[in-house]
C-alpha positions as a LaTeX table, in Angstrom:
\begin{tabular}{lrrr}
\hline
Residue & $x$ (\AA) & $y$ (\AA) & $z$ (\AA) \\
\hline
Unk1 & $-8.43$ & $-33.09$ & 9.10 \\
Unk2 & $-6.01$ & $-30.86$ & 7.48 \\
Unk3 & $-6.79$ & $-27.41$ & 6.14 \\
Unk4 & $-5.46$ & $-26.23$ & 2.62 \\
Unk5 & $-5.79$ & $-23.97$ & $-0.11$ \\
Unk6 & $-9.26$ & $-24.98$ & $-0.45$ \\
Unk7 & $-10.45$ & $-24.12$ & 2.85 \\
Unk8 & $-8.39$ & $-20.38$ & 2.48 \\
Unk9 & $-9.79$ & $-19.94$ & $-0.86$ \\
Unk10 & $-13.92$ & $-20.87$ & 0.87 \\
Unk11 & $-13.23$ & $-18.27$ & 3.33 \\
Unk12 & $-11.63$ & $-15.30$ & 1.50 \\
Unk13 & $-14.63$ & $-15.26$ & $-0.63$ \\
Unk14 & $-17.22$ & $-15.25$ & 2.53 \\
Unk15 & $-15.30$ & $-12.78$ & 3.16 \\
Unk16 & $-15.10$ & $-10.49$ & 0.39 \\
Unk17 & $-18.86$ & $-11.66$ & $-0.28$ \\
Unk18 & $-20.42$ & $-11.16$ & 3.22 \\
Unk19 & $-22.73$ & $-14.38$ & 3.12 \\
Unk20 & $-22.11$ & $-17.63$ & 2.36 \\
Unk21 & $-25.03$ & $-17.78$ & 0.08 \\
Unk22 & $-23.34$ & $-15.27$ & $-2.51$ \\
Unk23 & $-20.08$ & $-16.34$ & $-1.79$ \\
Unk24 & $-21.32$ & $-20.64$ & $-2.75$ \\
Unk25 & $-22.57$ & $-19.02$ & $-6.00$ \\
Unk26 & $-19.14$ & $-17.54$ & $-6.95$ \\
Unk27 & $-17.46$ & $-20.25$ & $-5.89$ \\
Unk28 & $-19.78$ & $-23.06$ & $-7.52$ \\
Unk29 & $-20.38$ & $-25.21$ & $-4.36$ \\
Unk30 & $-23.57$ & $-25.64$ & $-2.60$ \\
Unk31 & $-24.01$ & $-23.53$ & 0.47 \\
Unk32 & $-24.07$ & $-26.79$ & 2.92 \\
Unk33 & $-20.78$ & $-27.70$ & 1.05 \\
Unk34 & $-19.45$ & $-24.03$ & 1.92 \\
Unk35 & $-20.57$ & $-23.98$ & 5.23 \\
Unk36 & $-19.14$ & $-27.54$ & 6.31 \\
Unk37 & $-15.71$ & $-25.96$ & 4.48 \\
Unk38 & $-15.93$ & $-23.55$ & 6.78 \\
Unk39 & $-16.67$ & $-25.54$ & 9.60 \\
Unk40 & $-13.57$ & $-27.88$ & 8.84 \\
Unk41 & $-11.17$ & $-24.48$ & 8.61 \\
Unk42 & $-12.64$ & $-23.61$ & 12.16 \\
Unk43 & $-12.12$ & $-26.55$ & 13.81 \\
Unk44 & $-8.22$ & $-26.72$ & 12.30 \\
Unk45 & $-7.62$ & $-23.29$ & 13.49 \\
Unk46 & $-9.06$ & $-24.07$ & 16.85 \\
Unk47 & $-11.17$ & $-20.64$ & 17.03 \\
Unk48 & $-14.24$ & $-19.36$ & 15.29 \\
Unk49 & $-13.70$ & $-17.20$ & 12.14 \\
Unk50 & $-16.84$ & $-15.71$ & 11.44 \\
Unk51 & $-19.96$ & $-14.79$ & 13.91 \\
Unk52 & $-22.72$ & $-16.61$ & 12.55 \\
Unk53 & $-25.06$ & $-14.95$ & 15.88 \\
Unk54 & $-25.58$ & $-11.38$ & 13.42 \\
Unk55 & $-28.51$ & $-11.13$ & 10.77 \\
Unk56 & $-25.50$ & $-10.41$ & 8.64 \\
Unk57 & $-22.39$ & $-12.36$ & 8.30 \\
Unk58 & $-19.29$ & $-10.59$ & 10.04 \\
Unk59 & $-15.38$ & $-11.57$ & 11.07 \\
Unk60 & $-14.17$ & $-12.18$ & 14.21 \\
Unk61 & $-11.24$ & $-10.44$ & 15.70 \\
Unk62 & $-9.37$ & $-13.71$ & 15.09 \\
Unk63 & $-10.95$ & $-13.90$ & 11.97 \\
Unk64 & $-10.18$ & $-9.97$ & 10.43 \\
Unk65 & $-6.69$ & $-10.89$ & 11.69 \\
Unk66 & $-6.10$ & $-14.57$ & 9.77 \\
Unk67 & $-8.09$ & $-12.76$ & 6.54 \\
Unk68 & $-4.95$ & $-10.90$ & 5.76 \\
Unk69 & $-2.66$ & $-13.97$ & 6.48 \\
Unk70 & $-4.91$ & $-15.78$ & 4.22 \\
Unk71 & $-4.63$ & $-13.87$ & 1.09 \\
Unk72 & $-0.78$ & $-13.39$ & 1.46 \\
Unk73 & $-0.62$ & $-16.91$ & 1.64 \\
Unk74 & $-2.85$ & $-17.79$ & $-1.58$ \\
Unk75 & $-1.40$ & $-14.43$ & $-3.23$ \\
Unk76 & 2.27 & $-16.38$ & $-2.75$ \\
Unk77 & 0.69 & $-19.59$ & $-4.08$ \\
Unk78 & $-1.26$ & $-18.02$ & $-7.21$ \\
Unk79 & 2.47 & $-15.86$ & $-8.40$ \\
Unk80 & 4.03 & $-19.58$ & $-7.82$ \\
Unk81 & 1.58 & $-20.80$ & $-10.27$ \\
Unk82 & 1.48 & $-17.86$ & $-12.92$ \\
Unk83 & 2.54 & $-19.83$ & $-16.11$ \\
Unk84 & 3.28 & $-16.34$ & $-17.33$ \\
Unk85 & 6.32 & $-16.26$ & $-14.51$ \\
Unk86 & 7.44 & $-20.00$ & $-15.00$ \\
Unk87 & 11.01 & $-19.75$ & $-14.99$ \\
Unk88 & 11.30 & $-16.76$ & $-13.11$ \\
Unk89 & 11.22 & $-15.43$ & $-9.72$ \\
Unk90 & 10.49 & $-11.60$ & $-10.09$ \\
Unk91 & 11.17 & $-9.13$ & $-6.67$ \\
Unk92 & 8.45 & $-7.43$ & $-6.06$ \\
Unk93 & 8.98 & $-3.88$ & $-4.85$ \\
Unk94 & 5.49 & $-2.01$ & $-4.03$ \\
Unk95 & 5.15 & 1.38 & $-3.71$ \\
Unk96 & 1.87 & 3.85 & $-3.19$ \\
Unk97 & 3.26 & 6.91 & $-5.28$ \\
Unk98 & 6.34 & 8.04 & $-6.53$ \\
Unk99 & 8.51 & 5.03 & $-5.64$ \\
Unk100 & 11.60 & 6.39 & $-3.98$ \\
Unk101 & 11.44 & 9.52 & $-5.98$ \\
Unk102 & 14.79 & 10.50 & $-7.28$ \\
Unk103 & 16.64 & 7.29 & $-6.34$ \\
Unk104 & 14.33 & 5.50 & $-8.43$ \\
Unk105 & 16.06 & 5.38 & $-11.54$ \\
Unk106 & 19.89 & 4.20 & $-10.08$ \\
Unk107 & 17.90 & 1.64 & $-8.08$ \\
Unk108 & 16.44 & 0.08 & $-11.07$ \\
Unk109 & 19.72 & 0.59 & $-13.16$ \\
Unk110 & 21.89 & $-0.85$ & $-10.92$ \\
Unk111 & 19.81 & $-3.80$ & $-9.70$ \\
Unk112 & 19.90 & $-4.72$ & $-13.13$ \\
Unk113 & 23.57 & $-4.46$ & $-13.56$ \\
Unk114 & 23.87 & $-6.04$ & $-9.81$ \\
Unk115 & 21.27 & $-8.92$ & $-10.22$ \\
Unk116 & 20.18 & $-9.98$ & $-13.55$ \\
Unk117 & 19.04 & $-13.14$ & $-12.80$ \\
Unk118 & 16.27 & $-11.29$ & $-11.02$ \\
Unk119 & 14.10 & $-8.92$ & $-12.64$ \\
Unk120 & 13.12 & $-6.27$ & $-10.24$ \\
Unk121 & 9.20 & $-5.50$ & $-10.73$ \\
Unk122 & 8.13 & $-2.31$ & $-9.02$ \\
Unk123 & 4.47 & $-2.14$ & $-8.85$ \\
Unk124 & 2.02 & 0.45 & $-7.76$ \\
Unk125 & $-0.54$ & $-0.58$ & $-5.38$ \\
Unk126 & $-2.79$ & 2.28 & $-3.80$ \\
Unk127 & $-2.62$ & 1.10 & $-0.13$ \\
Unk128 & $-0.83$ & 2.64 & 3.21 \\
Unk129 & 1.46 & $-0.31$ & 3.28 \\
Unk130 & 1.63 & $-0.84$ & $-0.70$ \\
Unk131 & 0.52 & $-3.92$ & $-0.46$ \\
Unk132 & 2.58 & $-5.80$ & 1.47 \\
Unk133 & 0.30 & $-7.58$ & 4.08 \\
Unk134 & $-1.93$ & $-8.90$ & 1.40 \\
Unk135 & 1.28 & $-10.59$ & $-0.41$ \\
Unk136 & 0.95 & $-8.49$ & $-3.64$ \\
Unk137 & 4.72 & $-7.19$ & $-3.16$ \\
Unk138 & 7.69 & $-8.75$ & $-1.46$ \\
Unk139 & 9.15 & $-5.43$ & $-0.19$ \\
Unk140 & 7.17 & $-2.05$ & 0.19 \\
Unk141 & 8.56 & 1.77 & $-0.24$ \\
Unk142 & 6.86 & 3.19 & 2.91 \\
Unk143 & 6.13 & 6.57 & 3.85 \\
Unk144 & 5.11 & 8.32 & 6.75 \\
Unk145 & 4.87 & 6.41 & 10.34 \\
Unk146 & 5.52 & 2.36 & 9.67 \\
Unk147 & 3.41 & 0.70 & 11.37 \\
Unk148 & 3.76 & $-2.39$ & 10.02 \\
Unk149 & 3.02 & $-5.79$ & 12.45 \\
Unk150 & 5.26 & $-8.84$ & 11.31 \\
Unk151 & 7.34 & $-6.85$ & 9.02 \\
Unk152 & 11.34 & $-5.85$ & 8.75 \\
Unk153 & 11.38 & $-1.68$ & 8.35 \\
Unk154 & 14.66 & $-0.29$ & 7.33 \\
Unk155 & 15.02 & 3.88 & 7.29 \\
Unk156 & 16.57 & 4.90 & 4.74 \\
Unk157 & 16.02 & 8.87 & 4.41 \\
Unk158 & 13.76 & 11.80 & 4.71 \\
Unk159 & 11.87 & 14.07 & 2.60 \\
Unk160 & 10.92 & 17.55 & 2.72 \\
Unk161 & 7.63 & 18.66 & 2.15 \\
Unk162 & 5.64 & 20.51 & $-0.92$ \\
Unk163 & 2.70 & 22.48 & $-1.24$ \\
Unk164 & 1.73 & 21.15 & $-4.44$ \\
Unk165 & $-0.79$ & 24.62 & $-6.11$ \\
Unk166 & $-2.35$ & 24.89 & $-9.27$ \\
Unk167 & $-0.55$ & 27.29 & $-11.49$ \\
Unk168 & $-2.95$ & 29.96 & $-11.68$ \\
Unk169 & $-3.19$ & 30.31 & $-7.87$ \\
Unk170 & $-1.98$ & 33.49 & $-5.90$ \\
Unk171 & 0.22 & 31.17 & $-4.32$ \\
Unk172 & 2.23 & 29.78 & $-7.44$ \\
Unk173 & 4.36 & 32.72 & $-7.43$ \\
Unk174 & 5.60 & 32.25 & $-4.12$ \\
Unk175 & 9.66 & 30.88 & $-3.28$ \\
Unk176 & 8.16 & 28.79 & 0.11 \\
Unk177 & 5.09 & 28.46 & 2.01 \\
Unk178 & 3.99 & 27.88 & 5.91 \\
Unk179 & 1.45 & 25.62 & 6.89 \\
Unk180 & $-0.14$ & 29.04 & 8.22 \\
Unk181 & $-0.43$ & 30.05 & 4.06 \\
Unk182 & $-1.88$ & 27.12 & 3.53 \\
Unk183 & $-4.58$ & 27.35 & 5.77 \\
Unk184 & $-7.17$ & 29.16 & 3.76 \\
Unk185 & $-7.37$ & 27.02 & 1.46 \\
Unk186 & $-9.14$ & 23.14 & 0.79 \\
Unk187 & $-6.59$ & 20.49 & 1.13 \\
Unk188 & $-6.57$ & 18.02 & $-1.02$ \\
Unk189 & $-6.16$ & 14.34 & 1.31 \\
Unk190 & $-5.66$ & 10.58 & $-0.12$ \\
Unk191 & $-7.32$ & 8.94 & 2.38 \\
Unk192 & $-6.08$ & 5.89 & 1.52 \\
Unk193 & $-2.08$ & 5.64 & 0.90 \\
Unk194 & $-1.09$ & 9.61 & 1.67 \\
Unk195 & 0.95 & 11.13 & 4.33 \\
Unk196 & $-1.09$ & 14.34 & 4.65 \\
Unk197 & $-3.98$ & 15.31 & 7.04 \\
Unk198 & $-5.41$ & 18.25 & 8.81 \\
Unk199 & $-3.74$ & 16.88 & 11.83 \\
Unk200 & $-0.11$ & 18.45 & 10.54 \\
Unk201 & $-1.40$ & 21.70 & 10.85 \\
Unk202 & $-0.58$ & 23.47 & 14.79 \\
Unk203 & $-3.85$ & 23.79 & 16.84 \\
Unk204 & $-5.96$ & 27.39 & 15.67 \\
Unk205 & $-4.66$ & 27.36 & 12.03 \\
Unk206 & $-6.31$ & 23.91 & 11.08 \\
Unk207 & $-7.32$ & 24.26 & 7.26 \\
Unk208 & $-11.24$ & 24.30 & 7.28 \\
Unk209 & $-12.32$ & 22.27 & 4.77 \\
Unk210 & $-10.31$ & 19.27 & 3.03 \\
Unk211 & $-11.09$ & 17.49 & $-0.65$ \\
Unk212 & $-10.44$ & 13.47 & 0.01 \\
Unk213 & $-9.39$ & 11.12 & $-2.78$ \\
Unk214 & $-8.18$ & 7.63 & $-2.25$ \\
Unk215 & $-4.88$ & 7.78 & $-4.88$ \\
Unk216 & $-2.84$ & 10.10 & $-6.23$ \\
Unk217 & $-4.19$ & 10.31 & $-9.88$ \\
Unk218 & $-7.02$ & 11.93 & $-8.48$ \\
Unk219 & $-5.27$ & 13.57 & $-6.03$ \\
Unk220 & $-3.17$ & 15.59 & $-9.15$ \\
Unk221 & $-6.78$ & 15.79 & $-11.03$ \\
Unk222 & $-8.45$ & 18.02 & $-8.08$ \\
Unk223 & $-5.67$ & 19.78 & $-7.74$ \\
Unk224 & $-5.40$ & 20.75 & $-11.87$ \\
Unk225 & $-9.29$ & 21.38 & $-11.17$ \\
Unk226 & $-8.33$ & 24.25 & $-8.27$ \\
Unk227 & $-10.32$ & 22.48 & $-6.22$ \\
Unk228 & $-8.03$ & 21.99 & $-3.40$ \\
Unk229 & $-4.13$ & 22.37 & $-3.08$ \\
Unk230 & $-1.71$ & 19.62 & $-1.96$ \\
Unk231 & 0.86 & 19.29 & 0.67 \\
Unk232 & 3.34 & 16.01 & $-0.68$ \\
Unk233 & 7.03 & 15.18 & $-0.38$ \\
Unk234 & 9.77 & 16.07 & $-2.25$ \\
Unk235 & 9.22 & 12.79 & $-4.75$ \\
Unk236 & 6.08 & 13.58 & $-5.81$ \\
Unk237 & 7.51 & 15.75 & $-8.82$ \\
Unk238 & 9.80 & 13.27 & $-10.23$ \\
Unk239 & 6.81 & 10.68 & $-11.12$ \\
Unk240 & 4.04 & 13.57 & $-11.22$ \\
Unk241 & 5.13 & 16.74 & $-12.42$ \\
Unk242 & 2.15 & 18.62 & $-14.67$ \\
Unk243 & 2.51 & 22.07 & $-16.69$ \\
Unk244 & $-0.40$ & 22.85 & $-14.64$ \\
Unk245 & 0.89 & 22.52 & $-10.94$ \\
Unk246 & 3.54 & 24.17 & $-9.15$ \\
Unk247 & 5.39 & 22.42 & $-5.76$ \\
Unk248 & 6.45 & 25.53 & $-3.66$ \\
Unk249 & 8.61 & 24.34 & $-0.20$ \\
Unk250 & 6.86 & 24.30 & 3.26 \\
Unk251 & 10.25 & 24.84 & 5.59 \\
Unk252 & 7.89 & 24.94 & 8.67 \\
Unk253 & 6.17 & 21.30 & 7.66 \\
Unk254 & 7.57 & 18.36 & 9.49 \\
Unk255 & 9.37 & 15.83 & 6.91 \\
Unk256 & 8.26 & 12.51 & 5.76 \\
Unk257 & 10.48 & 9.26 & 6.63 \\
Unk258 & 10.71 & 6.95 & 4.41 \\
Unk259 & 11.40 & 3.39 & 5.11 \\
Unk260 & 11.76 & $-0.29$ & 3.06 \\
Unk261 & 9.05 & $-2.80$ & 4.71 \\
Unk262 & 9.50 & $-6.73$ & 3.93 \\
Unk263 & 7.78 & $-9.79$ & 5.44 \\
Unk264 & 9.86 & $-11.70$ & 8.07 \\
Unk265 & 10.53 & $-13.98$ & 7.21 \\
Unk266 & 11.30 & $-12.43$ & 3.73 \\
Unk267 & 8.98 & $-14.29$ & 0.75 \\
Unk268 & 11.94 & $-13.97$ & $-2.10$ \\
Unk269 & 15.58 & $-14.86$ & $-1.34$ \\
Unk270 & 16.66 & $-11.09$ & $-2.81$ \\
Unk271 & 15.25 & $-9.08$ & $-0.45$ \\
Unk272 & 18.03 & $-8.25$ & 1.71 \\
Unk273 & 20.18 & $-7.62$ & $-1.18$ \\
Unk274 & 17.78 & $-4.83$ & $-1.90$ \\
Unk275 & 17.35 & $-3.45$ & 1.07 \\
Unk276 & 21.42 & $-2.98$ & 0.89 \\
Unk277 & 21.56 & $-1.55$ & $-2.35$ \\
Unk278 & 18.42 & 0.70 & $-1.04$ \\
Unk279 & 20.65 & 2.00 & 1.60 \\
Unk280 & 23.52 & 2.34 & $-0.18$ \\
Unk281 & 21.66 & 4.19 & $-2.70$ \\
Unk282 & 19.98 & 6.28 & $-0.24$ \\
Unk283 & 22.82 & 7.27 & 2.45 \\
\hline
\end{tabular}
């Protein structure tokens, strides 16, 4: 037997759904039909997916690892099937925040002088990686340590770091800040796609208490609120500037690489034109 989208499709939504039962019912199959799909995917793949010897359903380590192969693979298929893209074959370039701050705007322009045969679609997508495991994006701006199995990484410059305050804070006055300044007050941390955690601070001045958010809409929010302050990169400002915030430098914080991430091999043919315009761009 031969596995196909079918068989993907069964178990992303056992899945996402954590039994069978709930996952037949979204699916509209019987459970014995889901469970024999299953079955059939297993036996393709030569190694068990999912450990049926639990009162509730969980992955295997071969399992948690094929999941994200999975839904990259029916990602690609459902964008190949969009009848709102027939005709066109969009780049996808992901980013968490900010894109690639004030480069943004010449990439854009000049991909669109460069290439206009393909549009360039930058999408935001609040994960570490941007979403470039899961096949949302065909390239991913990448920030922070890259750690990125399967994938291409390309460096293509640093940033310096900001302590992002609110502007009725002592510390909005300030020309530059240490990490030490920072200290005494709640940090605000995306848990999910940042590049800031109590772990940049040297050992004795680690900031006691921290305010975690998993994107950076709510990061700005807490930080408008005074609940916390920020520590960011240099590109935050260009996409998130607010009357009420104020980005001070921190000389003594280390600064952020930041690096262009695409499958390999790459899913769209114009990926390593962009990753030369990036660096052109960029150097």
């Amino acid at each position: 037997m031969t596995a196909d989208l079918r068989h993907l499709r069964a178990f992303l939504a056992i899945a996402a759904s954590g039994t069978i039962t709930r996952a037949a019912a979204e699916l509209h199959v019987t459970q014995p039909a889901l469970s024999r799909t299953l079955r059939q995917l297993e036996e393709h793949l030569g190694f068990r997916l999912v450990d049926r010897s639990t009162h509730h359903l969980e992955l295997t380590a071969a399992g948690q690892a094929f999941r994200i192969r999975a839904a990259a693979a029916v990602a690609a298929v459902d964008d190949v099937l969009d009848p709102a893209r027939a005709g066109t074959w969009p780049l996808r370039l992901g980013h968490a925040w900010s894109a690639l701050g004030v480069h943004t705007t010449t990439l854009l322009r000049r991909w669109k002088q460069e290439h206009p045969q393909t549009p360039l679609h930058l999408l935001r997508v609040d994960e570490r990686d941007a979403g470039l495991a899961r096949g949302v994006v065909d390239a991913a701006i990448v920030r922070g340590i890259a750690e990125l199995p399967g994938a291409e990484v390309l460096p293509l410059f640093t940033e310096s770091r900001l302590a992002a305050v609110p502007v009725d804070s002592p510390l909005a006055g300030r020309p530059s800040l240490t990490l030490a300044e920072l200290s005494g007050e709640p940090i605000a941390v995306n848990t999910i796609a940042g590049i800031t955690g109590l772990d940049l601070w040297p050992s004795g001045i680690t900031p006691a208490a921290k305010v975690e958010v998993t994107n950076t809409d709510d990061w700005l929010a807490t930080i408008i609120a005074g609940r916390a302050v920020g520590l960011t990169s240099t590109a935050t400002p260009v996409m998130y500037s607010h009357p009420a915030v104020v980005y001070i430098p921190v000389p003594d914080a280390p600064s952020v690489p930041v690096h262009l991430a695409w499958h390999n091999p790459p899913s769209h043919p114009a990926v390593l034109a962009l990753a030369t315009l990036a660096q052109s761009i960029t150097a």
